[in-house]
Coordinates of C-alpha atoms in Angstrom, one line a residue:
Chain A
D6 CA 83.4 117.1 59.6
I7 CA 83.4 115.4 56.3
V8 CA 81.9 111.9 56.6
M9 CA 83.4 109.2 54.4
T10 CA 81.2 106.3 53.6
Q11 CA 82.5 103.1 52.1
T12 CA 80.7 100.2 50.3
P13 CA 80.8 97.3 50.7
L14 CA 82.0 96.8 54.2
S15 CA 83.1 93.3 53.3
S16 CA 84.2 91.9 50.0
P17 CA 84.8 88.2 49.5
V18 CA 86.8 87.8 46.3
T19 CA 88.2 84.9 44.3
L20 CA 91.9 84.9 43.7
G21 CA 92.7 86.4 40.3
Q22 CA 89.3 88.1 40.0
P23 CA 88.8 91.9 40.2
A24 CA 87.6 93.8 43.2
S25 CA 86.1 97.3 43.6
I26 CA 85.5 99.5 46.7
S27 CA 83.5 102.7 46.6
C28 CA 83.9 105.7 48.8
R29 CA 81.5 108.6 49.0
S30 CA 82.2 111.9 50.9
S31 CA 79.5 114.0 52.5
Q32 CA 80.8 117.1 50.6
S33 CA 83.1 117.8 47.7
L34 CA 86.7 117.1 48.3
V35 CA 88.0 119.6 45.8
N36 CA 90.3 121.8 47.8
S37 CA 90.7 125.6 47.3
D38 CA 94.0 124.8 45.6
G39 CA 92.2 122.8 42.9
D40 CA 93.5 119.4 44.1
T41 CA 91.4 116.6 45.5
Y42 CA 93.0 115.0 48.5
L43 CA 91.4 111.6 48.5
N44 CA 93.8 108.8 49.5
W45 CA 93.4 105.0 49.8
L46 CA 95.1 103.1 52.5
Q47 CA 95.6 99.3 53.0
Q48 CA 96.0 97.8 56.4
R49 CA 97.1 94.2 56.5
P50 CA 96.4 92.2 59.7
G51 CA 98.7 93.4 62.5
Q52 CA 100.2 96.1 60.4
P53 CA 99.9 99.9 60.3
P54 CA 98.0 101.5 57.4
R55 CA 100.0 101.8 54.2
L56 CA 99.4 104.5 51.6
L57 CA 98.3 103.0 48.2
I58 CA 96.8 105.8 46.2
Y59 CA 97.0 109.6 46.7
K60 CA 95.0 112.4 45.2
I61 CA 92.4 110.0 43.7
S62 CA 94.5 108.1 41.2
N63 CA 98.3 108.3 41.9
R64 CA 99.9 105.1 43.0
F65 CA 102.4 105.5 45.8
F66 CA 106.0 104.2 45.6
G67 CA 106.1 100.4 45.3
V68 CA 102.4 99.9 44.8
P69 CA 101.6 97.3 42.2
D70 CA 99.9 98.5 39.1
R71 CA 96.9 96.2 39.7
F72 CA 95.7 98.9 42.1
S73 CA 94.0 101.9 40.5
G74 CA 91.9 104.8 41.8
S75 CA 89.3 107.0 40.1
G76 CA 86.6 109.4 40.8
A77 CA 85.9 113.1 41.3
G78 CA 84.0 115.4 43.6
T79 CA 82.3 113.2 46.2
D80 CA 82.5 109.7 44.6
F81 CA 85.6 107.6 44.4
T82 CA 86.6 104.0 43.6
L83 CA 89.5 101.8 44.3
R84 CA 89.9 98.9 41.9
I85 CA 92.2 95.8 42.1
S86 CA 92.4 94.2 38.7
R87 CA 93.4 90.8 39.8
V88 CA 93.3 90.0 43.6
E89 CA 96.3 88.3 45.0
A90 CA 96.6 86.6 48.4
E91 CA 98.7 89.4 49.8
D92 CA 95.9 91.9 49.2
V93 CA 93.9 90.5 52.1
G94 CA 93.3 93.3 54.7
V95 CA 91.1 96.3 55.3
Y96 CA 91.0 99.2 52.9
Y97 CA 90.3 102.8 53.9
C98 CA 89.6 105.9 52.0
T99 CA 90.6 109.1 53.7
Q100 CA 90.3 112.8 52.9
G101 CA 92.9 115.5 53.4
S102 CA 91.0 118.4 51.8
Q103 CA 89.4 119.8 55.0
L104 CA 90.3 119.7 58.6
P105 CA 89.7 117.5 60.5
Y106 CA 91.0 114.8 58.3
T107 CA 88.6 111.8 58.3
F108 CA 88.5 108.2 57.3
G109 CA 86.0 105.8 56.0
Q110 CA 84.9 102.9 58.2
G111 CA 87.0 100.4 56.2
T112 CA 86.3 97.6 53.7
K113 CA 87.5 94.1 54.6
L114 CA 88.8 92.2 51.6
E115 CA 88.9 88.5 52.0
I116 CA 89.5 85.5 49.8
K117 CA 86.6 83.2 49.0
Chain B
Q12 CA 112.6 105.8 53.4
V13 CA 111.6 107.6 56.5
Q14 CA 110.7 105.4 59.5
L15 CA 108.7 106.3 62.6
Q16 CA 108.6 104.6 66.0
A17 CA 106.1 105.5 68.7
S18 CA 106.9 104.7 72.4
G19 CA 105.4 105.4 75.8
P20 CA 103.4 103.7 78.6
G21 CA 100.9 101.1 77.5
L22 CA 98.7 101.6 80.5
V23 CA 97.3 104.9 81.8
K24 CA 95.0 105.5 84.7
P25 CA 91.6 107.2 84.2
S26 CA 91.8 111.0 84.5
G27 CA 95.5 110.8 83.9
T28 CA 97.6 112.0 81.0
L29 CA 98.6 109.9 78.0
S30 CA 102.1 110.8 76.8
L31 CA 103.7 109.3 73.6
T32 CA 106.8 110.1 71.7
C33 CA 107.5 109.4 68.0
V34 CA 111.2 109.1 66.9
V35 CA 111.8 109.8 63.2
S36 CA 114.7 108.0 61.5
N37 CA 116.1 108.0 57.9
G38 CA 114.9 111.5 57.5
L39 CA 114.9 114.9 59.1
I40 CA 111.9 116.1 61.0
S41 CA 112.7 119.7 59.9
T42 CA 111.6 119.0 56.4
N43 CA 108.5 120.8 55.1
N44 CA 106.1 118.0 56.2
W45 CA 103.3 117.7 58.7
W46 CA 103.8 115.1 61.5
S47 CA 100.6 113.5 62.6
W48 CA 99.0 111.4 65.3
V49 CA 96.2 109.0 64.4
R50 CA 94.5 106.5 66.7
Q51 CA 92.5 103.4 66.0
S52 CA 89.9 101.6 68.1
P53 CA 87.1 99.0 67.2
E54 CA 84.5 101.6 68.3
K55 CA 85.6 104.6 66.3
G56 CA 87.9 103.1 63.6
L57 CA 90.7 105.5 62.5
E58 CA 90.6 108.9 64.1
W59 CA 92.9 111.7 63.2
I60 CA 94.1 113.4 66.4
G61 CA 96.3 116.3 65.1
E62 CA 99.5 117.3 63.4
I63 CA 102.5 119.6 63.8
H64 CA 104.7 121.4 61.3
P65 CA 108.4 122.0 62.1
S66 CA 107.6 125.7 62.2
G67 CA 105.5 124.8 65.4
K68 CA 102.1 125.3 63.8
T69 CA 99.6 122.8 64.9
N70 CA 96.2 121.5 63.8
Y71 CA 94.0 119.5 66.1
N72 CA 90.8 117.5 65.8
P73 CA 88.1 119.8 67.4
S74 CA 86.7 116.7 69.2
L75 CA 89.9 116.4 71.1
K76 CA 91.4 119.9 71.0
S77 CA 90.7 120.8 74.6
R78 CA 92.8 117.8 75.8
V79 CA 95.5 117.5 73.2
T80 CA 99.0 119.0 72.8
I81 CA 101.4 118.0 70.1
S82 CA 105.0 119.3 70.3
I83 CA 108.2 118.8 68.3
D84 CA 111.8 118.5 69.3
R85 CA 114.0 119.1 66.2
S86 CA 117.2 118.5 68.1
K87 CA 116.0 114.9 68.9
N88 CA 114.2 114.4 65.6
Q89 CA 111.0 113.5 67.4
F90 CA 107.5 114.7 68.1
S91 CA 105.2 114.0 71.0
L92 CA 101.5 113.7 72.0
K93 CA 99.9 114.6 75.3
L94 CA 96.3 113.8 75.9
T95 CA 94.9 114.8 79.3
S96 CA 91.9 113.6 81.3
V97 CA 91.8 110.3 79.6
S98 CA 89.0 107.7 80.0
A99 CA 88.3 104.2 78.7
A100 CA 87.1 105.8 75.5
D101 CA 90.8 106.8 74.8
T102 CA 91.9 103.2 74.7
A103 CA 93.3 102.6 71.2
V104 CA 96.3 101.9 69.1
Y105 CA 98.1 105.2 68.6
F106 CA 100.0 105.7 65.3
C107 CA 102.5 108.4 64.4
A108 CA 102.8 109.3 60.8
R109 CA 104.3 111.7 58.3
E110 CA 101.3 113.3 56.7
R111 CA 99.4 110.0 56.8
T112 CA 101.9 108.8 54.1
F113 CA 104.5 107.0 56.2
W114 CA 103.2 105.3 59.3
G115 CA 104.9 103.9 62.4
Q116 CA 103.9 100.5 63.8
G117 CA 101.5 101.8 66.4
I118 CA 101.4 101.4 70.2
L119 CA 98.4 100.1 72.1
V120 CA 97.5 102.3 75.0
S121 CA 94.9 101.1 77.5
V122 CA 93.1 103.3 80.0
S123 CA 92.3 101.4 83.1
S124 CA 92.8 101.5 86.9

């Protein structure tokens, strides 16, 4: 199985400041079709996960443009340009390039 | 947008079978998408269980494959999960999702006598 490792596990951030979460996979996520199926999910307290970013850098419908994704191969990053109160929650990277699909352990974003 | 709602017993006895159903609304289950089950526990985090295509093709997590069956009922626009021989380690919130894109609310299933 592909292991997804996120850092940091906890990120206290000041409102209006940027935040960054890293995700590393144990092997390349480039699929045989040439695409890289690395997604980012947000899970607010008491809610199901919500798709933010798909295929490394594509924002899903309704996702604010303060969220952005980047990376390639085995190293990926989610950035929030200016953190807002509604961004509090846990963020997960997940890979869909190889079965079984796997998730990172999650990064808890909290406000200082 | 598509909505998913999981339902089923919230308590299952050890060695019993966990059975959940996910009803899909605002969209047809017969579209060319995969319909998934994912579970979440404090111990294991998010764990992908498996998925089914409207054609009937399934993929399962090898760690659960011997105990899992996912089925689809196109006439009722729903799909289902069966997990046999459950233990306390199967206690989790179970989510149904469309390709891990659209997620249902989740249902807590506890395994206890």
